[in-house]
């Protein structure tokens, strides 16, 4: 069977798995390029919240969804959905989950805790 480049091990990347999420990280200057695979059935509040310890995911996510469909929900009830292929901009302060029956594969440009600031995004979702 041919290797699927969407999910195959990433060359020259550091691989780790957290809460069922597969992450391959490659350094890029002050930031990182990450290939993140969220499995079918993944939900941040169920699988990550116990590990992270915050009420909501407080990371910004900027990148490109290559495969799958994801649903984001902010504290004020605002909802955003992304379906591949689509660029992704998610402000800090969200729960999120994978919709449908295929894993969500996301390429992210990440500056750790500084991601929102570096992209000029608010430090938490602001209702417009
Ligand atoms: Zn809102």
mmCIF file of C-alpha atoms and ligand atoms in Angstrom:
data_model
loop_
_atom_site.group_PDB
_atom_site.id
_atom_site.type_symbol
_atom_site.label_atom_id
_atom_site.label_comp_id
_atom_site.label_asym_id
_atom_site.label_seq_id
_atom_site.Cartn_x
_atom_site.Cartn_y
_atom_site.Cartn_z
ATOM 1 C CA UNK A 1 0.000 0.000 0.000
ATOM 2 C CA UNK A 2 1.257 3.455 -0.880
ATOM 3 C CA UNK A 3 2.285 5.721 1.961
ATOM 4 C CA UNK A 4 -0.204 8.502 2.606
ATOM 5 C CA UNK A 5 1.863 11.703 2.891
ATOM 6 C CA UNK A 6 -0.947 13.285 4.929
ATOM 7 C CA UNK A 7 -0.231 10.993 7.855
ATOM 8 C CA UNK A 8 3.162 9.369 7.161
ATOM 9 C CA UNK A 9 6.017 10.205 9.549
ATOM 10 C CA UNK A 10 7.315 13.690 8.756
ATOM 11 C CA UNK A 11 10.922 13.889 7.624
ATOM 12 C CA UNK A 12 13.231 15.825 9.953
ATOM 13 C CA UNK A 13 10.519 16.396 12.539
ATOM 14 C CA UNK A 14 10.186 15.664 16.223
ATOM 15 C CA UNK A 15 7.230 13.369 16.773
ATOM 16 C CA UNK A 16 5.034 13.220 19.849
ATOM 17 C CA UNK A 17 1.554 12.108 20.788
ATOM 18 C CA UNK A 18 -0.648 13.876 23.321
ATOM 19 C CA UNK A 19 -4.262 12.994 24.097
ATOM 20 C CA UNK A 20 -4.443 10.866 20.951
ATOM 21 C CA UNK A 21 -3.221 13.761 18.814
ATOM 22 C CA UNK A 22 -0.160 13.117 16.679
ATOM 23 C CA UNK A 23 2.199 16.088 16.354
ATOM 24 C CA UNK A 24 5.287 16.436 14.160
ATOM 25 C CA UNK A 25 7.285 19.568 14.863
ATOM 26 C CA UNK A 26 9.995 21.194 12.752
ATOM 27 C CA UNK A 27 11.793 24.313 14.026
ATOM 28 C CA UNK A 28 11.584 27.444 11.855
ATOM 29 C CA UNK A 29 13.466 30.432 13.234
ATOM 30 C CA UNK A 30 11.596 31.669 16.292
ATOM 31 C CA UNK A 31 8.657 29.452 15.416
ATOM 32 C CA UNK A 32 7.739 25.959 14.350
ATOM 33 C CA UNK A 33 5.889 24.237 11.570
ATOM 34 C CA UNK A 34 3.662 21.518 12.968
ATOM 35 C CA UNK A 35 1.723 18.749 11.256
ATOM 36 C CA UNK A 36 -1.071 17.830 13.646
ATOM 37 C CA UNK A 37 -3.374 14.839 13.144
ATOM 38 C CA UNK A 38 -6.567 14.917 15.226
ATOM 39 C CA UNK A 39 -8.233 11.474 15.218
ATOM 40 C CA UNK A 40 -11.900 10.770 14.518
ATOM 41 C CA UNK A 41 -13.891 11.437 17.696
ATOM 42 C CA UNK A 42 -11.317 13.836 19.137
ATOM 43 C CA UNK A 43 -12.697 16.571 21.348
ATOM 44 C CA UNK A 44 -10.411 19.038 23.112
ATOM 45 C CA UNK A 45 -12.499 19.241 26.296
ATOM 46 C CA UNK A 46 -12.548 15.455 26.613
ATOM 47 C CA UNK A 47 -9.040 14.437 25.501
ATOM 48 C CA UNK A 48 -6.826 17.488 26.120
ATOM 49 C CA UNK A 49 -8.430 19.457 28.931
ATOM 50 C CA UNK A 50 -7.409 16.915 31.612
ATOM 51 C CA UNK A 51 -3.780 17.147 30.385
ATOM 52 C CA UNK A 52 -3.630 20.913 29.810
ATOM 53 C CA UNK A 53 -5.692 21.964 32.830
ATOM 54 C CA UNK A 54 -7.302 25.098 31.371
ATOM 55 C CA UNK A 55 -11.073 25.414 30.797
ATOM 56 C CA UNK A 56 -10.576 26.050 27.096
ATOM 57 C CA UNK A 57 -7.702 25.729 24.652
ATOM 58 C CA UNK A 58 -5.775 28.995 25.056
ATOM 59 C CA UNK A 59 -3.589 28.524 21.975
ATOM 60 C CA UNK A 60 -4.082 30.348 18.710
ATOM 61 C CA UNK A 61 -4.047 28.106 15.664
ATOM 62 C CA UNK A 62 -2.975 29.499 12.309
ATOM 63 C CA UNK A 63 -2.433 27.215 9.387
ATOM 64 C CA UNK A 64 -4.065 25.077 6.772
ATOM 65 C CA UNK A 65 -6.472 22.190 7.089
ATOM 66 C CA UNK A 66 -5.454 19.526 4.576
ATOM 67 C CA UNK A 67 -8.021 16.912 5.454
ATOM 68 C CA UNK A 68 -11.192 16.558 7.497
ATOM 69 C CA UNK A 69 -13.592 18.937 9.191
ATOM 70 C CA UNK A 70 -13.248 20.703 12.539
ATOM 71 C CA UNK A 71 -15.741 22.565 14.680
ATOM 72 C CA UNK A 72 -14.658 25.322 17.090
ATOM 73 C CA UNK A 73 -16.720 26.821 19.843
ATOM 74 C CA UNK A 74 -15.736 29.918 21.806
ATOM 75 C CA UNK A 75 -16.756 30.704 25.379
ATOM 76 C CA UNK A 76 -19.447 33.152 24.219
ATOM 77 C CA UNK A 77 -21.060 30.469 22.061
ATOM 78 C CA UNK A 78 -19.626 31.635 18.728
ATOM 79 C CA UNK A 79 -19.043 28.710 16.407
ATOM 80 C CA UNK A 80 -16.582 28.365 13.536
ATOM 81 C CA UNK A 81 -16.270 25.384 11.223
ATOM 82 C CA UNK A 82 -13.461 24.564 8.853
ATOM 83 C CA UNK A 83 -13.534 22.002 6.091
ATOM 84 C CA UNK A 84 -10.484 20.944 4.105
ATOM 85 C CA UNK A 85 -9.031 22.420 2.025
ATOM 86 C CA UNK A 86 -9.184 25.639 4.000
ATOM 87 C CA UNK A 87 -6.888 28.043 5.810
ATOM 88 C CA UNK A 88 -7.481 28.078 9.543
ATOM 89 C CA UNK A 89 -7.385 30.994 11.982
ATOM 90 C CA UNK A 90 -8.574 30.163 15.485
ATOM 91 C CA UNK A 91 -8.350 32.598 18.383
ATOM 92 C CA UNK A 92 -7.407 31.453 21.887
ATOM 93 C CA UNK A 93 -10.253 30.440 24.192
ATOM 94 C CA UNK A 94 -12.034 27.620 22.381
ATOM 95 C CA UNK A 95 -13.176 24.061 22.634
ATOM 96 C CA UNK A 96 -12.925 22.114 19.403
ATOM 97 C CA UNK A 97 -13.646 18.752 17.929
ATOM 98 C CA UNK A 98 -13.367 16.660 14.800
ATOM 99 C CA UNK A 99 -16.565 16.311 12.792
ATOM 100 C CA UNK A 100 -17.288 13.350 10.563
ATOM 101 C CA UNK A 101 -15.402 10.128 10.035
ATOM 102 C CA UNK A 102 -12.003 11.217 8.834
ATOM 103 C CA UNK A 103 -9.092 12.530 10.893
ATOM 104 C CA UNK A 104 -8.375 16.247 10.702
ATOM 105 C CA UNK A 105 -4.887 16.966 9.374
ATOM 106 C CA UNK A 106 -3.718 20.487 10.112
ATOM 107 C CA UNK A 107 -0.492 22.269 9.216
ATOM 108 C CA UNK A 108 0.157 24.938 11.843
ATOM 109 C CA UNK A 109 2.561 27.865 12.085
ATOM 110 C CA UNK A 110 3.259 28.082 15.748
ATOM 111 C CA UNK A 111 5.115 30.406 18.118
ATOM 112 C CA UNK A 112 4.124 28.595 21.310
ATOM 113 C CA UNK A 113 2.482 30.954 23.807
ATOM 114 C CA UNK A 114 3.331 33.905 21.502
ATOM 115 C CA UNK A 115 1.373 32.636 18.498
ATOM 116 C CA UNK A 116 -1.612 34.981 18.906
ATOM 117 C CA UNK A 117 0.647 37.996 19.472
ATOM 118 C CA UNK A 118 2.913 37.202 16.524
ATOM 119 C CA UNK A 119 -0.075 36.999 14.189
ATOM 120 C CA UNK A 120 -1.733 40.094 15.670
ATOM 121 C CA UNK A 121 -4.658 38.060 16.960
ATOM 122 C CA UNK A 122 -6.443 38.862 20.242
ATOM 123 C CA UNK A 123 -5.202 36.959 23.293
ATOM 124 C CA UNK A 124 -8.728 35.532 23.630
ATOM 125 C CA UNK A 125 -11.730 35.398 21.318
ATOM 126 C CA UNK A 126 -13.364 38.801 20.995
ATOM 127 C CA UNK A 127 -16.937 38.920 19.847
ATOM 128 C CA UNK A 128 -17.415 41.106 16.813
HETATM 129 ZN ZN1 LIG B 1 -18.029 35.665 19.790
#
